[in-house]
Short mmCIF file of C-alpha atoms and ligand atoms in Angstrom, two decimals:
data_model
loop_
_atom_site.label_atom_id
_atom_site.label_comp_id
_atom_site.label_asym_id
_atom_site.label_seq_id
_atom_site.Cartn_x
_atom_site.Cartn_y
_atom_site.Cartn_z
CA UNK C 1 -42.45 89.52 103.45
CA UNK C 2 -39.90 86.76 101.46
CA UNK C 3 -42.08 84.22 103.20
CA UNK C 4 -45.43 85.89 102.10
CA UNK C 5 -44.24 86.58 98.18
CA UNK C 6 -42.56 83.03 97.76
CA UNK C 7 -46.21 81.68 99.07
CA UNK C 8 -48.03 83.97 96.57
CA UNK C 9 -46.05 83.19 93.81
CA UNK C 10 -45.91 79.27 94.94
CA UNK C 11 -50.02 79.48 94.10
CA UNK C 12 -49.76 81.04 91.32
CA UNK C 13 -47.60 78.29 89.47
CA UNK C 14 -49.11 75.53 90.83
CA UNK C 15 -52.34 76.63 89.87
CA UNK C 16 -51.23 75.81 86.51
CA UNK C 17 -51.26 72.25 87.53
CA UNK C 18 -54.59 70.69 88.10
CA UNK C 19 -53.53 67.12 86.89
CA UNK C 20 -56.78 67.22 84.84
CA UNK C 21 -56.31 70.72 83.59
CA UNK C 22 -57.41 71.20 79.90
CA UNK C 23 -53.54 71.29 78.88
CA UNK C 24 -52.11 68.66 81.85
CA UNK C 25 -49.74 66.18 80.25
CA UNK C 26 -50.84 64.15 83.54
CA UNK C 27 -54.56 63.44 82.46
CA UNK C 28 -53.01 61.14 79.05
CA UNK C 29 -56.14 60.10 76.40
CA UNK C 30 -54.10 58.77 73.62
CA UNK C 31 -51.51 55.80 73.43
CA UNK C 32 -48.22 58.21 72.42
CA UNK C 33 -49.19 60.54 76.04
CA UNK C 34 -49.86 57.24 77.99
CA UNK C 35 -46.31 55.55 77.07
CA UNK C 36 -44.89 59.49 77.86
CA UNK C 37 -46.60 60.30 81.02
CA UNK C 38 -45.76 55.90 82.50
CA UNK C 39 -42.34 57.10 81.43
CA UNK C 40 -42.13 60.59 83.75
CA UNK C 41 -43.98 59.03 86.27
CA UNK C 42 -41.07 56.14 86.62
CA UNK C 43 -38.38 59.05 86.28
CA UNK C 44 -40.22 60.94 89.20
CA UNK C 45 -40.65 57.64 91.20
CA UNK C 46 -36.61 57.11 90.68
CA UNK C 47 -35.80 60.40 91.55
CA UNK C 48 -38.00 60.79 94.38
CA UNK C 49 -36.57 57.92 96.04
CA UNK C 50 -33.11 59.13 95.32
CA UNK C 51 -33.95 62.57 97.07
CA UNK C 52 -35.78 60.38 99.93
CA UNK C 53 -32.40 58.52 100.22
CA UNK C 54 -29.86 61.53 100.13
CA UNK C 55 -32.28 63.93 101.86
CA UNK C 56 -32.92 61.64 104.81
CA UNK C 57 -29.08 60.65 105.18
CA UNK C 58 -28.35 64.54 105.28
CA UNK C 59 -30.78 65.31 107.94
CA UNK C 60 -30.23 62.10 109.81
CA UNK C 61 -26.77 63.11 109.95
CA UNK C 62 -27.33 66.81 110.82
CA UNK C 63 -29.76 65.74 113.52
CA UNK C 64 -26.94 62.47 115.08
CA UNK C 65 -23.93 64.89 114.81
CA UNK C 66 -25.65 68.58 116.21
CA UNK C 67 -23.97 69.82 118.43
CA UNK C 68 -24.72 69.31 122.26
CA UNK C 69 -24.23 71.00 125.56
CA UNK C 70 -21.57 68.97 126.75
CA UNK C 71 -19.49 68.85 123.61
CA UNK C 72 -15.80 69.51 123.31
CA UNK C 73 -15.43 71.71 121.03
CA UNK C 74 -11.48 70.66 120.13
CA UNK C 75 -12.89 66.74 119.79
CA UNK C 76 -14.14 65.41 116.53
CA UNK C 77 -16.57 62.46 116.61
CA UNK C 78 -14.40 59.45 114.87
CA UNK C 79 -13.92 60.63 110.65
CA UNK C 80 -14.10 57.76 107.94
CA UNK C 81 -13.37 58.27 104.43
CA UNK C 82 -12.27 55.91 101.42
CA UNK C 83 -14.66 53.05 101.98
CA UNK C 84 -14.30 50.67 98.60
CA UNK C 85 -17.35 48.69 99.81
CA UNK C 86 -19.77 52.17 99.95
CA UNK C 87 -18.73 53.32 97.50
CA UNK C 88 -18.40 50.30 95.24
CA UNK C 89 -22.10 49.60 96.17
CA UNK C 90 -23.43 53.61 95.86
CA UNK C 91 -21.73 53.27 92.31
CA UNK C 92 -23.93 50.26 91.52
CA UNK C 93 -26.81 51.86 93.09
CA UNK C 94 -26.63 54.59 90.71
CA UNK C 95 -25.79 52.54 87.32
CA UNK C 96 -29.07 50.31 88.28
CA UNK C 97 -31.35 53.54 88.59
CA UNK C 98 -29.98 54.59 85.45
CA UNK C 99 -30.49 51.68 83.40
CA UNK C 100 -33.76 51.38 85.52
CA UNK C 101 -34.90 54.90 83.51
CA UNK C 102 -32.78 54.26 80.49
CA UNK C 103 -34.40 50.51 79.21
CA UNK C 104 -38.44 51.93 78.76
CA UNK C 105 -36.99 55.78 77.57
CA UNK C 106 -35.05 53.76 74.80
CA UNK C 107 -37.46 51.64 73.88
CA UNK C 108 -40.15 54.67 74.02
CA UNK C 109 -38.24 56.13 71.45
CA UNK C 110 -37.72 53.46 68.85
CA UNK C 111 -41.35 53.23 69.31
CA UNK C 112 -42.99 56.52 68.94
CA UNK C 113 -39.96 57.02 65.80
CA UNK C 114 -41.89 54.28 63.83
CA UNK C 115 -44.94 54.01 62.48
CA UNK C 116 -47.14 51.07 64.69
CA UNK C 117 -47.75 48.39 62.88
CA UNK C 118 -51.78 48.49 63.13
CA UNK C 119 -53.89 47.73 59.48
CA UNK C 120 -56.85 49.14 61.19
CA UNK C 121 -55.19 52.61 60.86
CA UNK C 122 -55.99 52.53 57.26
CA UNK C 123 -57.42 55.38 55.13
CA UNK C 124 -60.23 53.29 53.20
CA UNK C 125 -61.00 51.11 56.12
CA UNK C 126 -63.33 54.14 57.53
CA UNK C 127 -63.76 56.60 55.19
CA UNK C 128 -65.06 55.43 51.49
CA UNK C 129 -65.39 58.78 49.55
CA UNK C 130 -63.87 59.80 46.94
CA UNK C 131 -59.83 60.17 47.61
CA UNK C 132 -57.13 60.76 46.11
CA UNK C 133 -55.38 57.44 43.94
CA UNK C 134 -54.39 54.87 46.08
CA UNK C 135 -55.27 56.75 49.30
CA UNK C 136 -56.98 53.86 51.08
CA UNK C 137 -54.07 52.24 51.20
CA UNK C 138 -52.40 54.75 53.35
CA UNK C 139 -52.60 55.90 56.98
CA UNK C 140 -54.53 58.99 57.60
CA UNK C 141 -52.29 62.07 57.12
CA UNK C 142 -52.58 65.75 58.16
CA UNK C 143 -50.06 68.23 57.42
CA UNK C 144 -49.41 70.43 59.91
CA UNK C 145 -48.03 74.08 59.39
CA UNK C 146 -47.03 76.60 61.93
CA UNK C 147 -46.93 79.98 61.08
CA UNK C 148 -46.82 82.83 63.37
CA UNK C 149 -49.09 82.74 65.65
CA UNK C 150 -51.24 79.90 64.34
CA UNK C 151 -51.84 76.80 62.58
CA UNK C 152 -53.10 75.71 59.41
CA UNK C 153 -53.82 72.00 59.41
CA UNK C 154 -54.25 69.85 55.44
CA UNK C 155 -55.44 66.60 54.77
CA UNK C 156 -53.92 65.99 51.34
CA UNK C 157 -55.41 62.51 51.21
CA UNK C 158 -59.42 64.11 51.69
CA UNK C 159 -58.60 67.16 49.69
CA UNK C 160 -59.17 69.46 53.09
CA UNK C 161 -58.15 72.46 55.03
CA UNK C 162 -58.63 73.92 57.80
CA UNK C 163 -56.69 76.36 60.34
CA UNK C 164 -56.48 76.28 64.25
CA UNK C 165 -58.97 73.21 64.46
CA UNK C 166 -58.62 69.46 62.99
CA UNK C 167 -60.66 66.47 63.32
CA UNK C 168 -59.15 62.82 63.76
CA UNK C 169 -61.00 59.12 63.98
CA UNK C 170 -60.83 57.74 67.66
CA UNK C 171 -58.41 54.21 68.03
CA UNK C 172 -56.91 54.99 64.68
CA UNK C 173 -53.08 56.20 64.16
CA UNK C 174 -52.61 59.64 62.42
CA UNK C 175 -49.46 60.34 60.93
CA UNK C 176 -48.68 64.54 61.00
CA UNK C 177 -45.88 65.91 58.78
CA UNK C 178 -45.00 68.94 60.69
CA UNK C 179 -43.25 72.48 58.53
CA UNK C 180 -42.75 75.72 59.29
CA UNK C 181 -43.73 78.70 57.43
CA UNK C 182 -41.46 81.10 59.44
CA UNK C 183 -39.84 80.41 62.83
CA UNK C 184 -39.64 77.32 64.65
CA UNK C 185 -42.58 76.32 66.65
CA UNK C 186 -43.91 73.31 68.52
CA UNK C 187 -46.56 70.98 68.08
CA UNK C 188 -47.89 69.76 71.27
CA UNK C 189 -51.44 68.14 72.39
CA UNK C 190 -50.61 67.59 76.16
CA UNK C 191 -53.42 64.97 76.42
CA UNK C 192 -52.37 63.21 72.86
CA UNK C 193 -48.96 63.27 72.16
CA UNK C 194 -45.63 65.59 71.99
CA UNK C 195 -44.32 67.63 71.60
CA UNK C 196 -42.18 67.32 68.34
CA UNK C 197 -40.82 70.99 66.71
CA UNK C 198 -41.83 72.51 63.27
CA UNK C 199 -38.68 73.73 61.97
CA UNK C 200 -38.17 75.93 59.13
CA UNK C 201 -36.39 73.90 55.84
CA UNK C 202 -36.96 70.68 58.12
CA UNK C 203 -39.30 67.86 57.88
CA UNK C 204 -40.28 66.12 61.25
CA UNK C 205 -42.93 63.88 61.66
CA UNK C 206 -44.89 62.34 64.54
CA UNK C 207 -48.06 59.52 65.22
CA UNK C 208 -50.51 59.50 67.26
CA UNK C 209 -54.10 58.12 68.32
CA UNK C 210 -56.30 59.36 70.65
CA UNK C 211 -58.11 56.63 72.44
CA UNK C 212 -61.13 58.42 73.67
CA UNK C 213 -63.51 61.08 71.97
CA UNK C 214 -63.11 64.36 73.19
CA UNK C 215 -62.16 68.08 72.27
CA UNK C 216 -58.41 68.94 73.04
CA UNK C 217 -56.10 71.31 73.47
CA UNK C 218 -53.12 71.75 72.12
CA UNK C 219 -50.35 74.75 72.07
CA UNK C 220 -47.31 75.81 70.38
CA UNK C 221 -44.54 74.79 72.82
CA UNK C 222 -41.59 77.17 71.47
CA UNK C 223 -41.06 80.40 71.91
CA UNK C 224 -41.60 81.95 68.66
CA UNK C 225 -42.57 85.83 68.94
CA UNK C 226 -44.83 88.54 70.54
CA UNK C 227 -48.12 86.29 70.09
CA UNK C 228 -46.41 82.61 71.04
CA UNK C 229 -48.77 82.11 74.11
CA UNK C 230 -51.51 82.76 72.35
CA UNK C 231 -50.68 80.23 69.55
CA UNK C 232 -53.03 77.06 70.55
CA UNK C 233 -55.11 74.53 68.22
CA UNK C 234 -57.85 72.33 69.01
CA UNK C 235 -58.01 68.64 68.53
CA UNK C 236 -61.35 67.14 68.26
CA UNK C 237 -61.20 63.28 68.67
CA UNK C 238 -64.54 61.73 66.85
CA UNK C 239 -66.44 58.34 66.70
CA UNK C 240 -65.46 56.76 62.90
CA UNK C 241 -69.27 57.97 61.42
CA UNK C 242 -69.07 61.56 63.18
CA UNK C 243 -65.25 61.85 61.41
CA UNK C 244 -66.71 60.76 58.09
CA UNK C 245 -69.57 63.08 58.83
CA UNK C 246 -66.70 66.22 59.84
CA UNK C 247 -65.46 65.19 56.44
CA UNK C 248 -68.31 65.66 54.14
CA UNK C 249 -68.72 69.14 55.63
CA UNK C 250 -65.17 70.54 55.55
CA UNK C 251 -64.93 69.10 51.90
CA UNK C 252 -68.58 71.47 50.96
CA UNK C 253 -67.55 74.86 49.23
CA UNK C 254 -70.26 77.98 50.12
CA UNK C 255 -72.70 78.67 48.00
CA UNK C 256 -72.37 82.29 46.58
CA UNK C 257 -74.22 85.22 48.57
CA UNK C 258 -77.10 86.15 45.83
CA UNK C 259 -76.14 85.27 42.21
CA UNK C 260 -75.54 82.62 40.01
CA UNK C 261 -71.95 81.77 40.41
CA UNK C 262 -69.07 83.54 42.88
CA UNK C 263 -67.47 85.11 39.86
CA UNK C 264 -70.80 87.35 39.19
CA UNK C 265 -70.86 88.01 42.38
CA UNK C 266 -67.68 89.48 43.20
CA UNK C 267 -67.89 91.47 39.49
CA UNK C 268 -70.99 93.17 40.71
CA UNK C 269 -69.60 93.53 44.30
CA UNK C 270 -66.81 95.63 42.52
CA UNK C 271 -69.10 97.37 39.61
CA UNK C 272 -72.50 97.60 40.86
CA UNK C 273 -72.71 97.22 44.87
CA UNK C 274 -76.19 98.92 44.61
CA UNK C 275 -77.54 96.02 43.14
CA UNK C 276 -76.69 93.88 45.85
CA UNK C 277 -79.46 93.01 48.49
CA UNK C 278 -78.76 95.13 51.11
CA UNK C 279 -78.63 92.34 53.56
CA UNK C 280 -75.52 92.22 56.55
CA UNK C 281 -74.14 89.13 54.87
CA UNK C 282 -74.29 90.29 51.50
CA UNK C 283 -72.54 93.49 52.10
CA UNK C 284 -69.92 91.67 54.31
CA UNK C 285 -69.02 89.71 51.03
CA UNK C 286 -69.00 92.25 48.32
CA UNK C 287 -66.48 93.71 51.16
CA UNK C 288 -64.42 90.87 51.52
CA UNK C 289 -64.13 90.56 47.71
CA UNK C 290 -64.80 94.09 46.90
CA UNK C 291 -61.78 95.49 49.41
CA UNK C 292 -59.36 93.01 48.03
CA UNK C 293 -57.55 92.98 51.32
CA UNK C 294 -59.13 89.81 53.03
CA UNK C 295 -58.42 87.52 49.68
CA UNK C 296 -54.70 88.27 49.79
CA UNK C 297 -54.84 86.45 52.51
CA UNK C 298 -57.62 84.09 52.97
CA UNK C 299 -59.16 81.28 51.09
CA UNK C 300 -62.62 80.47 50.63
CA UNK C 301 -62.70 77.10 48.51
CA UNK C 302 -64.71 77.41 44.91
CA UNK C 303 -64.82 81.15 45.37
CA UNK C 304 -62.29 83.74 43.85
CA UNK C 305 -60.63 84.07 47.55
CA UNK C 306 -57.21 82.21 46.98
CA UNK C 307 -54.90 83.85 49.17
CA UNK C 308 -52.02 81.98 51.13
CA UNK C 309 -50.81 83.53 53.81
CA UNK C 310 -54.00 83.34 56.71
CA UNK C 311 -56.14 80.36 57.62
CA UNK C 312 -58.15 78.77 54.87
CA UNK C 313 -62.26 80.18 56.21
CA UNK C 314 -64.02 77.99 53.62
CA UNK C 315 -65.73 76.18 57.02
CA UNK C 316 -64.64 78.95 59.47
CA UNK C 317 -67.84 79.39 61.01
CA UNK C 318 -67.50 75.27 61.91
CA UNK C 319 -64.60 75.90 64.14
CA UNK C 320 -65.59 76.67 67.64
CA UNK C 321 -62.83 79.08 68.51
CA UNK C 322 -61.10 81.58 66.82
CA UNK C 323 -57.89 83.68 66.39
CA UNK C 324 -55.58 80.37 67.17
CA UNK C 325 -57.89 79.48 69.36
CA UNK C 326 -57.67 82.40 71.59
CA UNK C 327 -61.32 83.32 70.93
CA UNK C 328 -63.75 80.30 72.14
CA UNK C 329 -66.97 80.50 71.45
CA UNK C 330 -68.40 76.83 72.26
CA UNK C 331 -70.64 76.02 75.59
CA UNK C 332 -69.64 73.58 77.84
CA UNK C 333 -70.58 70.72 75.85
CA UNK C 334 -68.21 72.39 73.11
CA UNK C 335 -71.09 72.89 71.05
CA UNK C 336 -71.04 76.24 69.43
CA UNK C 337 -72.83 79.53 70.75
CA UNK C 338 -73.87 81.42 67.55
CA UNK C 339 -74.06 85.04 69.40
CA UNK C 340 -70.53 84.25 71.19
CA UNK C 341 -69.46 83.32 68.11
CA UNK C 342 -70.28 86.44 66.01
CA UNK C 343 -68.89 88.93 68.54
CA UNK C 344 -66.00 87.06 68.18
CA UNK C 345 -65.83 87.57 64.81
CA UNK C 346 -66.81 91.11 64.99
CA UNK C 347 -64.24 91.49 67.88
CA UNK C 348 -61.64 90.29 65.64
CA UNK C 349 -61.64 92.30 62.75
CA UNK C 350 -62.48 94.96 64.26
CA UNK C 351 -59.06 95.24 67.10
CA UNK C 352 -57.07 91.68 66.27
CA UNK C 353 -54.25 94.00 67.24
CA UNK C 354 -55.54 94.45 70.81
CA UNK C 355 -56.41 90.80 71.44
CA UNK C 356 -53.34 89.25 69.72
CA UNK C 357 -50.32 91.83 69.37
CA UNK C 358 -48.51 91.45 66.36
CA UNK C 359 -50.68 89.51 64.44
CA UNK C 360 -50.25 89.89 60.58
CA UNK C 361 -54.03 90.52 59.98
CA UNK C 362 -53.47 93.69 61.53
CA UNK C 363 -49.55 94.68 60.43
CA UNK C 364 -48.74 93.40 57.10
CA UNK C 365 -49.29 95.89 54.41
CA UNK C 366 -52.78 96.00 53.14
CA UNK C 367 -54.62 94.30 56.17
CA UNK C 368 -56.16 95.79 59.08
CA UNK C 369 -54.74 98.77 59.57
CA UNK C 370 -54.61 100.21 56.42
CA UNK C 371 -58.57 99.55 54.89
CA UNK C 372 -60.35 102.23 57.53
CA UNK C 373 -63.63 99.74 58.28
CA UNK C 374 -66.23 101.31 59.54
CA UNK C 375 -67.81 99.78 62.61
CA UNK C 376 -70.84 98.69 60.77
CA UNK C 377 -68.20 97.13 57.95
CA UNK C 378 -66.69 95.09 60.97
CA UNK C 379 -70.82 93.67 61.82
CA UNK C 380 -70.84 93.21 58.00
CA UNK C 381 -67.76 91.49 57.90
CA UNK C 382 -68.79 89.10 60.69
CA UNK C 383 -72.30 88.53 59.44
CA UNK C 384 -70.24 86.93 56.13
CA UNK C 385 -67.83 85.05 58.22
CA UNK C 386 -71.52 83.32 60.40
CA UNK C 387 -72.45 82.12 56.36
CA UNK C 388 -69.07 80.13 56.28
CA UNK C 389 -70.64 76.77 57.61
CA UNK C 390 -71.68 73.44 55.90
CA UNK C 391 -75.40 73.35 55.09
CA UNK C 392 -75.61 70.39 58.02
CA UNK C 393 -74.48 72.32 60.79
CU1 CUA L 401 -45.42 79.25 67.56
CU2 CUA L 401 -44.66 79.54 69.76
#
């Protein structure tokens, strides 16, 4: 029975491990992961030959010395102890393996703690809109926030937001400043670069580039409450005209549901609902303004919805997961599947408790729990939330 449970749960944590698993450290695409995953592969090399070395002394020995037939068991084979020469050379042994592991760790670290010296890297020298003074000097820089359970990314340079999901130019270094808005968490993108903490009152920073275009996936990496496993973010690595293209659209506000300007629309959401047009998307709106719990939270760029404390949903319908990226709703080509993506939404606010427990959607006073939506609010709701796009997408 031992022998059967150890083997059961032997599969189950290696099956975490396919070396090209969507969060494997092993299957590196960016410069910072390469230099980390040459330096655990040298430390496992080391090691292993250490444990080669020890292990095969200890059952060469065990297997020379058993006991036989003919043994007298009052006779000991001939005992040696005190040899300066082993142990002078074991001691040497073991200082050279050190300093073997020690040279590329140290230098790995006085690397990845400075910014590379790479002009290329620079703001202007790929994206020519309109930035903020003296911006195309600089390196591309996203601030990243953990909160519990999920991430809220800004590029203060491009005047964007965005939660859960960020965008970054292929070849090119990005600096992240990384804060905490509550507990510490971790920032980690296996396949990129970490992990480095987010640490409340503490600024810590990281680089890095990811050398090949691709969608990743990246996860908070300390334990930091009832929903940390379900805290992940997406990376999506782009070619330099698809990032300038990302950027256009997440710096595009919505245009307002029926009238003239967001203001009017949210008065008559709150005075006169009966004039609206009685349309899914409409009514999800005048409830998202009309309610007043959703903008306590959420922002929706150019529109009255300035709230704080959730992720920013001016693009939300761009992002191909949801809920920290616990929800996915992209194909395999990680394009995005419109009907996955509305019951996702529709899932969400209509039992975020179930899917991610403790989630402040659901508990804080005046979300969730305490507005009573109907069913057909939560379709509403989710119809609004499919509007939230950039014209080109
Ligand atoms: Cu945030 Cu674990």
């Amino acid at each position: 029975m031992p022998l059967r449970l150890s083997i059961i749960s032997l599969t189950l944590v290696l099956s975490g491990c396919a070396l090209d698993g969507r969060q494997s450290f092993m299957d590196p695409r960016g410069e910072v992961a390469w230099l980390q995953y040459d330096l655990f592969m040298l430390t496992v090399y080391v090691t292993f030959g250490i444990f080669i070395a020890v292990g095969g002394t200890l059952l060469w020995t065990v297997w020379r010395y058993r006991e036989r037939v003919d043994d007298d068991p009052n006779e000991h084979p001939p005992q040696s102890h005190g040899n300066p020469l082993v142990e002078f050379v074991l001691i040497a042994i073991s200082i050279g393996l050190l300093v073997i592991i020690a040279i590329p760790t140290v230098s790995a670290i006085v690397y990845t703690h400075g910014m590379p010296d790479e002009p290329d890297s620079l703001l202007g020298s790929y994206y020519h809109g309109d930035m903020s003074d003296g911006a195309e000097e600089e390196v591309l820089t996203i601030y990243a926030y953990g909160w519990q359970w999920w991430f809220s990314f800004e590029y203060p340079q491009l005047g964007i937001v965005t939660g859960n999901e960020l965008a970054i130019p292929k070849g090119k270094v990005v600096r992240f400043e990384l804060r905490s808005k509550d507990v510490i968490h971790s920032f980690w993108v296996p396949k990129l670069a970490g992990k480095v903490d987010m640490i409340p009152g503490r600024n810590n920073w990281m680089w890095l580039r990811g050398d090949e275009a691709g969608y990743f996936f990246g996860q908070c990496a300390e334990y930091c409450g009832e929903s940390h496993a379900y805290m992940q973010f997406r990376v999506e690595v782009m070619e330099d005209d698809d990032f300038a293209e990302w950027v256009e659209q997440q710096r595009q506000t919505p245009p307002p549901p029926q009238e003239e300007s967001w203001q009017d629309f949210v008065v008559l959401a709150a005075r006169a609902p009966e004039k609206l047009v009685d349309e899914p998307a409409v009514r999800g709106a005048a409830l998202f303004y009309g309610r007043g719990a959703c903008i306590q939270c959420h922002a929706i760029k150019g529109t009255p919805a300035a709230g704080l404390l959730g992720p920013d949903l001016t693009t939300v319908a761009s992002r191909k997961s949801i809920a920290a990226g616990w929800m996915e709703h992209h194909n395999d080509d990680f394009t995005i599947n419109p009907e996955r993506q509305y019951e996702n939404f529709y899932r969400w606010i209509r039992e975020s408790e179930k899917i991610k427990p403790g989630n402040l959607m659901y508990h804080v006073s005046g979300g969730m729990r305490d507005i009573n939506l109907s069913d057909q609010d939560c379709h509403d709701l989710a119809a609004f939330m499919m509007t939230l796009r950039p014209d080109s997408l």
